[in-house]
């Protein structure tokens, strides 16, 4: 199981199985997730907020109308923060509430406002579960892509034997893990370029740039999360990648181009995130240039091939995404580039802003296609990357 970089919001409602929610949190956390917990008032009758706070390592969210709580992390922020929402245990009342889109408490409002994948693990007396209204509500929820986990059969707290027990924490977490593996880009091959290139002058000197490669590596990570098969062609940077990424290290723009041409015939989506050097020295000195030999050194530069334009021209069936690092007229210049290079999408950012520039862990971008422009406000590069992948998947599916 792998929930690395996943934000999971666990909503605990008022059923006896609430005591098992502590174990659910522990399992998510053990597998890399960041977990936040929303409790309804009745959930607190079954397990204390202090317990869940201690296990999740985050404060409990329990109120929609508490000014202090809302200013710390409001319901809309929580809704946006979550990649996955799990309601466990989920009572009959909560099922009815979600079915009807009620937003009269924090949990209801978050579920309405969020685009996260929602899972519910019902837990109730068997007759309540089998009642027609609960069954009809669940049918409606399934048709709205809310996944219902269980309930399991067995002995219930009230002594009845039948369906209504909450599925065991281990199984809930397993099921969610396998269901998120089938992401929106499952089976697609994505080739990403990242980092700078190095254009050698002699064996020890080169021309390069400030690219850290962080955005490209974040895209590779997000692409894996979305179920794709990922090729990452990277200039010289030292960042770890997910083991599932096929990593190809190159130095020069020419080497990058060669690798791109090798991988493109089997690529569905190309993302050119590398800061490819626009120029290379026309002449390569086989031996180190000795400073004693020269007072002035003329290095003639010639243009490198534009890899991105080349890909858009030659591999027409692929979806091609470029980046535009600009320092002024950011959006207009990016839009021009989108058209000139004949791209499907361009991501523009303002590299004159140091807080989102080359070596930063954050970015703020405009995502531009021929028909729309979406502003992604300053956030961690991995989150920006996830949103870019999400938009790509919406455009190609
Ligand atoms: O035209 P400009 O260099 O600003 O365009 C940036 C975009 O083009 C980036 O996506 C970058 O990866 C790509 N590019 C390329 N080959 C080059 C120069 C830029 O693929 N030689």
Short mmCIF file of C-alpha atoms and ligand atoms in Angstrom, two decimals:
data_model
loop_
_atom_site.label_atom_id
_atom_site.label_comp_id
_atom_site.label_asym_id
_atom_site.label_seq_id
_atom_site.Cartn_x
_atom_site.Cartn_y
_atom_site.Cartn_z
CA UNK A 1 0.00 0.00 0.00
CA UNK A 2 1.20 3.45 -0.82
CA UNK A 3 -0.50 6.67 0.19
CA UNK A 4 2.60 8.81 -0.16
CA UNK A 5 1.69 12.48 -0.67
CA UNK A 6 -2.00 11.68 -0.33
CA UNK A 7 -4.17 13.96 1.79
CA UNK A 8 -6.88 11.92 3.42
CA UNK A 9 -9.83 13.41 5.25
CA UNK A 10 -11.47 10.91 7.59
CA UNK A 11 -15.00 11.83 8.64
CA UNK A 12 -16.05 9.98 11.77
CA UNK A 13 -19.78 9.82 12.48
CA UNK A 14 -21.69 8.54 15.48
CA UNK A 15 -21.66 4.75 15.52
CA UNK A 16 -20.13 2.22 17.88
CA UNK A 17 -17.55 1.37 15.17
CA UNK A 18 -16.09 4.86 15.70
CA UNK A 19 -13.54 3.28 18.04
CA UNK A 20 -12.02 1.59 14.96
CA UNK A 21 -11.34 4.93 13.28
CA UNK A 22 -8.17 5.29 15.33
CA UNK A 23 -6.80 2.18 13.61
CA UNK A 24 -7.81 3.49 10.18
CA UNK A 25 -5.84 6.68 10.82
CA UNK A 26 -2.83 4.68 11.99
CA UNK A 27 -2.84 2.53 8.83
CA UNK A 28 -3.15 5.51 6.47
CA UNK A 29 -0.33 7.30 8.26
CA UNK A 30 1.90 4.24 8.32
CA UNK A 31 1.58 4.12 4.53
CA UNK A 32 2.56 7.72 3.96
CA UNK A 33 -0.69 9.72 4.06
CA UNK A 34 -1.32 13.01 5.79
CA UNK A 35 -4.58 12.51 7.69
CA UNK A 36 -7.02 15.11 8.97
CA UNK A 37 -10.12 14.20 10.91
CA UNK A 38 -13.62 15.66 10.93
CA UNK A 39 -15.89 14.48 13.75
CA UNK A 40 -19.63 14.93 14.02
CA UNK A 41 -21.05 15.79 17.43
CA UNK A 42 -22.37 12.27 17.95
CA UNK A 43 -19.02 10.69 16.94
CA UNK A 44 -17.54 12.37 20.02
CA UNK A 45 -19.90 10.29 22.20
CA UNK A 46 -18.10 7.15 20.97
CA UNK A 47 -14.44 8.17 20.82
CA UNK A 48 -12.68 11.24 22.13
CA UNK A 49 -11.32 13.93 19.81
CA UNK A 50 -8.11 13.83 21.84
CA UNK A 51 -7.46 10.22 20.81
CA UNK A 52 -7.90 10.93 17.10
CA UNK A 53 -5.92 14.16 17.35
CA UNK A 54 -3.01 12.34 18.96
CA UNK A 55 -2.99 9.58 16.34
CA UNK A 56 -3.47 11.82 13.30
CA UNK A 57 -1.03 14.45 14.56
CA UNK A 58 -3.49 17.12 13.42
CA UNK A 59 -6.15 19.01 15.29
CA UNK A 60 -9.70 17.74 14.95
CA UNK A 61 -12.17 19.67 12.80
CA UNK A 62 -15.69 19.63 14.16
CA UNK A 63 -17.46 22.90 13.54
CA UNK A 64 -18.78 24.76 10.52
CA UNK A 65 -19.76 27.87 12.39
CA UNK A 66 -16.80 28.33 14.71
CA UNK A 67 -15.06 31.54 13.63
CA UNK A 68 -11.70 30.45 15.07
CA UNK A 69 -11.74 27.00 13.48
CA UNK A 70 -12.83 28.35 10.10
CA UNK A 71 -10.05 30.92 10.06
CA UNK A 72 -7.43 28.20 10.69
CA UNK A 73 -8.59 25.86 7.92
CA UNK A 74 -12.10 26.50 6.66
CA UNK A 75 -14.45 23.99 5.10
CA UNK A 76 -13.59 25.06 1.54
CA UNK A 77 -9.86 24.76 2.23
CA UNK A 78 -10.36 21.32 3.75
CA UNK A 79 -12.46 20.34 0.74
CA UNK A 80 -9.67 21.41 -1.61
CA UNK A 81 -6.92 19.92 0.54
CA UNK A 82 -8.35 16.39 0.47
CA UNK A 83 -7.43 13.92 -2.27
CA UNK A 84 -9.57 11.25 -0.62
CA UNK A 85 -12.50 11.56 1.76
CA UNK A 86 -13.48 8.52 3.79
CA UNK A 87 -16.57 8.51 5.98
CA UNK A 88 -16.04 5.70 8.48
CA UNK A 89 -18.09 4.68 10.25
CA UNK A 90 -20.91 6.06 8.12
CA UNK A 91 -24.31 5.96 9.82
CA UNK A 92 -27.70 5.61 8.07
CA UNK A 93 -28.36 9.26 8.90
CA UNK A 94 -25.08 10.31 7.25
CA UNK A 95 -25.86 8.26 4.15
CA UNK A 96 -29.23 10.04 3.89
CA UNK A 97 -27.56 13.36 4.44
CA UNK A 98 -24.93 12.91 1.74
CA UNK A 99 -27.56 11.59 -0.67
CA UNK A 100 -29.55 14.79 -0.27
CA UNK A 101 -26.53 17.10 -0.40
CA UNK A 102 -27.17 18.57 3.07
CA UNK A 103 -24.56 21.07 4.20
CA UNK A 104 -25.75 21.91 7.70
CA UNK A 105 -22.57 20.68 9.36
CA UNK A 106 -18.86 20.64 8.56
CA UNK A 107 -18.79 17.12 7.09
CA UNK A 108 -21.78 17.72 4.81
CA UNK A 109 -20.39 21.04 3.58
CA UNK A 110 -16.96 19.56 2.85
CA UNK A 111 -18.37 16.62 0.89
CA UNK A 112 -20.49 18.99 -1.20
CA UNK A 113 -17.59 21.33 -1.87
CA UNK A 114 -14.89 18.76 -2.58
CA UNK A 115 -13.73 17.17 -5.82
CA UNK A 116 -11.91 14.42 -3.90
CA UNK A 117 -12.75 10.73 -4.32
CA UNK A 118 -15.32 9.87 -1.66
CA UNK A 119 -15.58 6.50 0.07
CA UNK A 120 -18.07 5.55 2.74
CA UNK A 121 -17.93 2.58 5.11
CA UNK A 122 -21.49 2.05 6.40
CA UNK A 123 -21.97 0.75 9.92
CA UNK A 124 -25.41 0.28 11.44
CA UNK A 125 -27.97 -2.22 12.65
CA UNK A 126 -28.81 -4.76 9.95
CA UNK A 127 -32.46 -3.68 9.68
CA UNK A 128 -31.45 -0.08 9.20
CA UNK A 129 -29.04 -1.17 6.47
CA UNK A 130 -31.60 -3.38 4.74
CA UNK A 131 -34.34 -0.76 4.94
CA UNK A 132 -35.48 0.38 1.51
CA UNK A 133 -34.61 4.02 2.10
CA UNK A 134 -30.99 3.24 3.01
CA UNK A 135 -30.71 0.89 0.03
CA UNK A 136 -32.14 3.49 -2.35
CA UNK A 137 -29.84 6.16 -0.96
CA UNK A 138 -26.82 3.92 -1.48
CA UNK A 139 -27.85 3.25 -5.09
CA UNK A 140 -27.95 7.00 -5.70
CA UNK A 141 -24.55 7.48 -4.09
CA UNK A 142 -23.01 4.72 -6.22
CA UNK A 143 -24.40 6.34 -9.36
CA UNK A 144 -22.62 9.55 -8.29
CA UNK A 145 -19.29 7.67 -8.05
CA UNK A 146 -19.24 7.56 -4.27
CA UNK A 147 -17.71 4.22 -3.38
CA UNK A 148 -19.45 2.16 -0.72
CA UNK A 149 -17.22 -0.19 1.23
CA UNK A 150 -19.21 -3.00 2.81
CA UNK A 151 -20.85 -3.34 5.23
CA UNK A 152 -19.65 -6.76 6.37
CA UNK A 153 -21.83 -9.56 7.69
CA UNK A 154 -21.49 -10.80 11.24
CA UNK A 155 -22.39 -10.28 14.83
CA UNK A 156 -23.43 -6.72 15.62
CA UNK A 157 -22.99 -4.68 18.78
CA UNK A 158 -26.77 -4.94 19.39
CA UNK A 159 -26.61 -8.76 19.25
CA UNK A 160 -28.23 -9.17 15.78
CA UNK A 161 -26.38 -11.21 13.21
CA UNK A 162 -26.38 -9.94 9.62
CA UNK A 163 -25.07 -7.17 7.33
CA UNK A 164 -24.19 -3.86 8.98
CA UNK A 165 -20.77 -4.27 10.59
CA UNK A 166 -18.17 -1.81 9.44
CA UNK A 167 -15.54 -3.51 7.28
CA UNK A 168 -12.30 -4.01 9.22
CA UNK A 169 -9.88 -1.06 9.11
CA UNK A 170 -7.18 -3.12 7.34
CA UNK A 171 -9.61 -4.08 4.55
CA UNK A 172 -10.98 -0.55 4.18
CA UNK A 173 -7.49 0.85 3.73
CA UNK A 174 -6.52 -1.97 1.29
CA UNK A 175 -9.64 -1.41 -0.81
CA UNK A 176 -9.04 2.32 -1.07
CA UNK A 177 -5.40 1.69 -1.94
CA UNK A 178 -6.26 -0.61 -4.84
CA UNK A 179 -9.04 1.59 -6.11
CA UNK A 180 -6.88 4.73 -6.32
CA UNK A 181 -4.22 2.83 -8.27
CA UNK A 182 -6.55 2.94 -11.25
CA UNK A 183 -6.03 6.63 -11.81
CA UNK A 184 -7.39 8.82 -14.58
CA UNK A 185 -4.29 8.19 -16.72
CA UNK A 186 -4.05 4.45 -16.14
CA UNK A 187 -2.20 2.75 -18.97
CA UNK A 188 -1.13 6.00 -20.68
CA UNK A 189 2.55 6.52 -21.42
CA UNK A 190 3.84 9.94 -20.41
CA UNK A 191 7.29 11.18 -21.38
CA UNK A 192 8.57 14.14 -19.38
CA UNK A 193 11.74 16.18 -19.83
CA UNK A 194 13.21 17.86 -16.76
CA UNK A 195 16.13 19.85 -15.47
CA UNK A 196 18.79 21.80 -17.33
CA UNK A 197 20.97 20.63 -20.19
CA UNK A 198 24.74 21.01 -20.33
CA UNK A 199 26.43 22.11 -23.52
CA UNK A 200 30.11 21.24 -23.24
CA UNK A 201 32.77 23.68 -24.40
CA UNK A 202 35.64 21.39 -23.49
CA UNK A 203 35.86 18.32 -21.20
CA UNK A 204 35.48 20.42 -18.04
CA UNK A 205 33.51 23.52 -19.02
CA UNK A 206 29.93 23.85 -20.09
CA UNK A 207 27.03 26.24 -20.63
CA UNK A 208 23.98 25.50 -18.52
CA UNK A 209 21.19 27.21 -16.59
CA UNK A 210 19.52 27.44 -13.18
CA UNK A 211 16.83 24.80 -13.63
CA UNK A 212 16.55 22.61 -10.51
CA UNK A 213 14.41 19.94 -12.17
CA UNK A 214 11.97 20.03 -9.25
CA UNK A 215 8.88 20.76 -11.35
CA UNK A 216 9.61 17.99 -13.85
CA UNK A 217 10.26 15.46 -11.08
CA UNK A 218 7.03 16.52 -9.34
CA UNK A 219 5.20 15.95 -12.62
CA UNK A 220 6.73 12.47 -12.87
CA UNK A 221 5.57 11.69 -9.33
CA UNK A 222 2.05 13.00 -10.01
CA UNK A 223 1.92 11.06 -13.29
CA UNK A 224 2.73 7.83 -11.44
CA UNK A 225 -0.01 8.62 -8.92
CA UNK A 226 -2.46 9.04 -11.79
CA UNK A 227 -1.71 5.52 -13.00
CA UNK A 228 0.48 6.37 -16.02
CA UNK A 229 3.68 4.69 -17.18
CA UNK A 230 6.29 7.39 -16.89
CA UNK A 231 9.53 8.11 -18.77
CA UNK A 232 11.57 10.91 -17.27
CA UNK A 233 14.40 12.29 -19.39
CA UNK A 234 16.46 14.37 -17.05
CA UNK A 235 19.41 16.69 -17.28
CA UNK A 236 21.98 16.65 -14.47
CA UNK A 237 20.15 17.15 -11.16
CA UNK A 238 20.21 15.03 -8.02
CA UNK A 239 16.63 14.40 -7.01
CA UNK A 240 15.26 10.99 -6.07
CA UNK A 241 12.45 9.59 -8.15
CA UNK A 242 9.67 7.17 -7.48
CA UNK A 243 10.91 3.62 -8.26
CA UNK A 244 8.16 3.22 -10.85
CA UNK A 245 9.58 6.03 -13.03
CA UNK A 246 11.81 5.01 -15.96
CA UNK A 247 14.62 7.52 -15.58
CA UNK A 248 16.96 8.45 -18.45
CA UNK A 249 19.83 10.74 -17.54
CA UNK A 250 21.27 12.88 -20.30
CA UNK A 251 23.59 15.87 -20.49
CA UNK A 252 23.16 17.83 -23.70
CA UNK A 253 20.10 18.99 -25.63
CA UNK A 254 21.15 16.68 -28.48
CA UNK A 255 21.17 13.68 -26.15
CA UNK A 256 17.77 14.74 -24.84
CA UNK A 257 16.43 14.98 -28.39
CA UNK A 258 17.77 11.51 -29.24
CA UNK A 259 16.08 9.96 -26.19
CA UNK A 260 12.85 11.81 -26.93
CA UNK A 261 12.82 10.45 -30.50
CA UNK A 262 13.43 6.95 -29.16
CA UNK A 263 10.50 7.14 -26.70
CA UNK A 264 7.95 9.23 -28.60
CA UNK A 265 6.55 6.51 -30.91
CA UNK A 266 5.13 4.85 -27.79
CA UNK A 267 4.18 8.01 -25.93
CA UNK A 268 0.64 9.31 -25.45
CA UNK A 269 1.48 12.51 -23.60
CA UNK A 270 4.68 14.57 -23.83
CA UNK A 271 5.50 17.21 -21.22
CA UNK A 272 8.50 19.37 -22.04
CA UNK A 273 9.44 20.79 -18.67
CA UNK A 274 13.22 20.87 -19.17
CA UNK A 275 15.08 24.14 -19.47
CA UNK A 276 16.77 23.08 -22.69
CA UNK A 277 19.73 25.22 -23.57
CA UNK A 278 18.80 27.28 -26.64
CA UNK A 279 22.41 27.38 -27.83
CA UNK A 280 25.43 25.10 -27.91
CA UNK A 281 29.05 25.83 -28.78
CA UNK A 282 29.66 25.29 -32.50
CA UNK A 283 33.02 23.77 -31.72
CA UNK A 284 33.92 21.30 -29.00
CA UNK A 285 37.52 21.40 -27.77
CA UNK A 286 38.69 17.80 -27.29
CA UNK A 287 41.26 18.91 -24.71
CA UNK A 288 40.86 21.34 -21.87
CA UNK A 289 41.45 24.89 -23.07
CA UNK A 290 44.56 26.12 -21.26
CA UNK A 291 44.26 29.63 -19.93
CA UNK A 292 47.97 30.14 -20.62
CA UNK A 293 47.29 29.65 -24.33
CA UNK A 294 44.65 32.34 -24.77
CA UNK A 295 43.88 35.84 -23.55
CA UNK A 296 40.47 36.03 -25.17
CA UNK A 297 38.30 33.10 -26.02
CA UNK A 298 35.60 33.37 -28.65
CA UNK A 299 32.93 30.78 -28.27
CA UNK A 300 30.64 30.72 -31.23
CA UNK A 301 27.19 29.41 -30.37
CA UNK A 302 24.67 27.78 -32.61
CA UNK A 303 21.03 27.01 -32.01
CA UNK A 304 19.88 23.75 -30.55
CA UNK A 305 16.85 22.14 -32.09
CA UNK A 306 13.64 23.09 -30.27
CA UNK A 307 12.65 19.67 -28.91
CA UNK A 308 9.13 20.70 -28.01
CA UNK A 309 8.32 22.11 -31.49
CA UNK A 310 9.89 19.03 -33.03
CA UNK A 311 7.67 16.72 -30.95
CA UNK A 312 4.50 18.70 -31.78
CA UNK A 313 5.37 18.62 -35.49
CA UNK A 314 6.42 14.99 -35.83
CA UNK A 315 4.29 13.07 -33.29
CA UNK A 316 0.89 14.50 -34.12
CA UNK A 317 -1.16 11.88 -32.30
CA UNK A 318 0.45 12.71 -28.94
CA UNK A 319 -0.87 15.32 -26.51
CA UNK A 320 1.94 17.87 -26.18
CA UNK A 321 2.46 20.17 -23.19
CA UNK A 322 5.12 22.86 -22.95
CA UNK A 323 6.36 25.24 -20.30
CA UNK A 324 7.06 28.92 -20.66
CA UNK A 325 9.33 30.55 -18.12
CA UNK A 326 8.79 34.27 -18.59
CA UNK A 327 9.80 37.43 -16.80
CA UNK A 328 7.22 39.82 -18.30
CA UNK A 329 3.92 39.66 -20.21
CA UNK A 330 3.79 36.12 -18.90
CA UNK A 331 0.37 35.06 -20.18
CA UNK A 332 0.53 36.77 -23.57
CA UNK A 333 3.96 35.35 -24.35
CA UNK A 334 2.85 31.90 -23.29
CA UNK A 335 -0.23 32.08 -25.49
CA UNK A 336 1.96 33.05 -28.47
CA UNK A 337 4.21 30.07 -27.73
CA UNK A 338 1.21 27.75 -27.54
CA UNK A 339 0.22 28.76 -31.06
CA UNK A 340 3.70 29.06 -32.59
CA UNK A 341 4.80 25.66 -31.34
CA UNK A 342 1.38 24.14 -32.02
CA UNK A 343 0.96 22.74 -28.50
CA UNK A 344 -2.12 21.35 -26.79
CA UNK A 345 -1.31 23.06 -23.49
CA UNK A 346 1.27 25.45 -22.10
CA UNK A 347 2.13 26.12 -18.47
CA UNK A 348 3.50 29.59 -17.91
CA UNK A 349 5.22 30.95 -14.86
CA UNK A 350 6.92 34.14 -13.85
CA UNK A 351 10.55 33.29 -13.08
CA UNK A 352 11.30 36.85 -11.97
CA UNK A 353 9.37 36.04 -8.76
CA UNK A 354 12.01 34.42 -6.53
CA UNK A 355 9.45 32.61 -4.36
CA UNK A 356 8.32 30.51 -7.32
CA UNK A 357 11.45 30.62 -9.43
CA UNK A 358 13.86 27.93 -10.48
CA UNK A 359 15.01 26.36 -7.21
CA UNK A 360 11.84 26.98 -5.23
CA UNK A 361 9.65 24.18 -3.88
CA UNK A 362 6.63 26.22 -4.86
CA UNK A 363 5.18 27.37 -8.10
CA UNK A 364 2.33 29.52 -9.37
CA UNK A 365 1.28 29.01 -12.96
CA UNK A 366 -1.25 29.68 -15.67
CA UNK A 367 -2.39 26.61 -17.52
CA UNK A 368 -3.37 27.66 -21.01
CA UNK A 369 -5.00 25.73 -23.83
CA UNK A 370 -6.56 27.05 -27.04
CA UNK A 371 -9.92 27.30 -25.30
CA UNK A 372 -9.20 28.06 -21.65
CA UNK A 373 -6.84 29.56 -19.14
CA UNK A 374 -6.68 28.34 -15.55
CA UNK A 375 -4.72 30.10 -12.82
CA UNK A 376 -3.13 27.78 -10.25
CA UNK A 377 -2.21 29.88 -7.24
CA UNK A 378 1.06 29.50 -5.36
CA UNK A 379 1.36 25.99 -3.95
CA UNK A 380 3.84 23.13 -3.53
CA UNK A 381 5.15 21.91 -6.89
CA UNK A 382 3.69 18.44 -6.30
CA UNK A 383 0.20 19.89 -5.90
CA UNK A 384 0.60 22.06 -8.98
CA UNK A 385 1.83 18.95 -10.82
CA UNK A 386 -1.23 16.96 -9.73
CA UNK A 387 -3.54 19.68 -10.98
CA UNK A 388 -1.71 19.83 -14.32
CA UNK A 389 -2.07 16.04 -14.71
CA UNK A 390 -5.72 16.27 -13.74
CA UNK A 391 -6.37 18.91 -16.40
CA UNK A 392 -4.48 16.88 -19.00
CA UNK A 393 -6.59 13.83 -18.18
CA UNK A 394 -9.79 15.89 -18.48
CA UNK A 395 -8.64 17.14 -21.89
CA UNK A 396 -7.69 13.79 -23.37
CA UNK A 397 -10.46 11.60 -21.92
O1 LIG B 1 10.76 28.97 -26.50
P1 LIG B 1 11.08 28.62 -25.08
O2 LIG B 1 12.45 28.09 -24.88
O3 LIG B 1 10.74 29.70 -24.09
O4 LIG B 1 10.03 27.44 -24.75
C1 LIG B 1 10.08 26.74 -23.55
C2 LIG B 1 9.54 25.39 -23.79
O5 LIG B 1 10.21 24.80 -24.90
C3 LIG B 1 9.79 24.43 -22.64
O6 LIG B 1 8.69 23.54 -22.59
C4 LIG B 1 11.08 23.73 -23.02
O7 LIG B 1 11.16 22.45 -22.45
C5 LIG B 1 10.96 23.68 -24.54
N1 LIG B 1 12.23 23.73 -25.29
C6 LIG B 1 12.66 22.62 -25.97
N2 LIG B 1 13.81 22.66 -26.71
C7 LIG B 1 14.52 23.80 -26.78
C8 LIG B 1 14.10 24.94 -26.07
C9 LIG B 1 12.95 24.87 -25.33
O8 LIG B 1 12.01 21.58 -25.92
N3 LIG B 1 15.63 23.81 -27.49
#
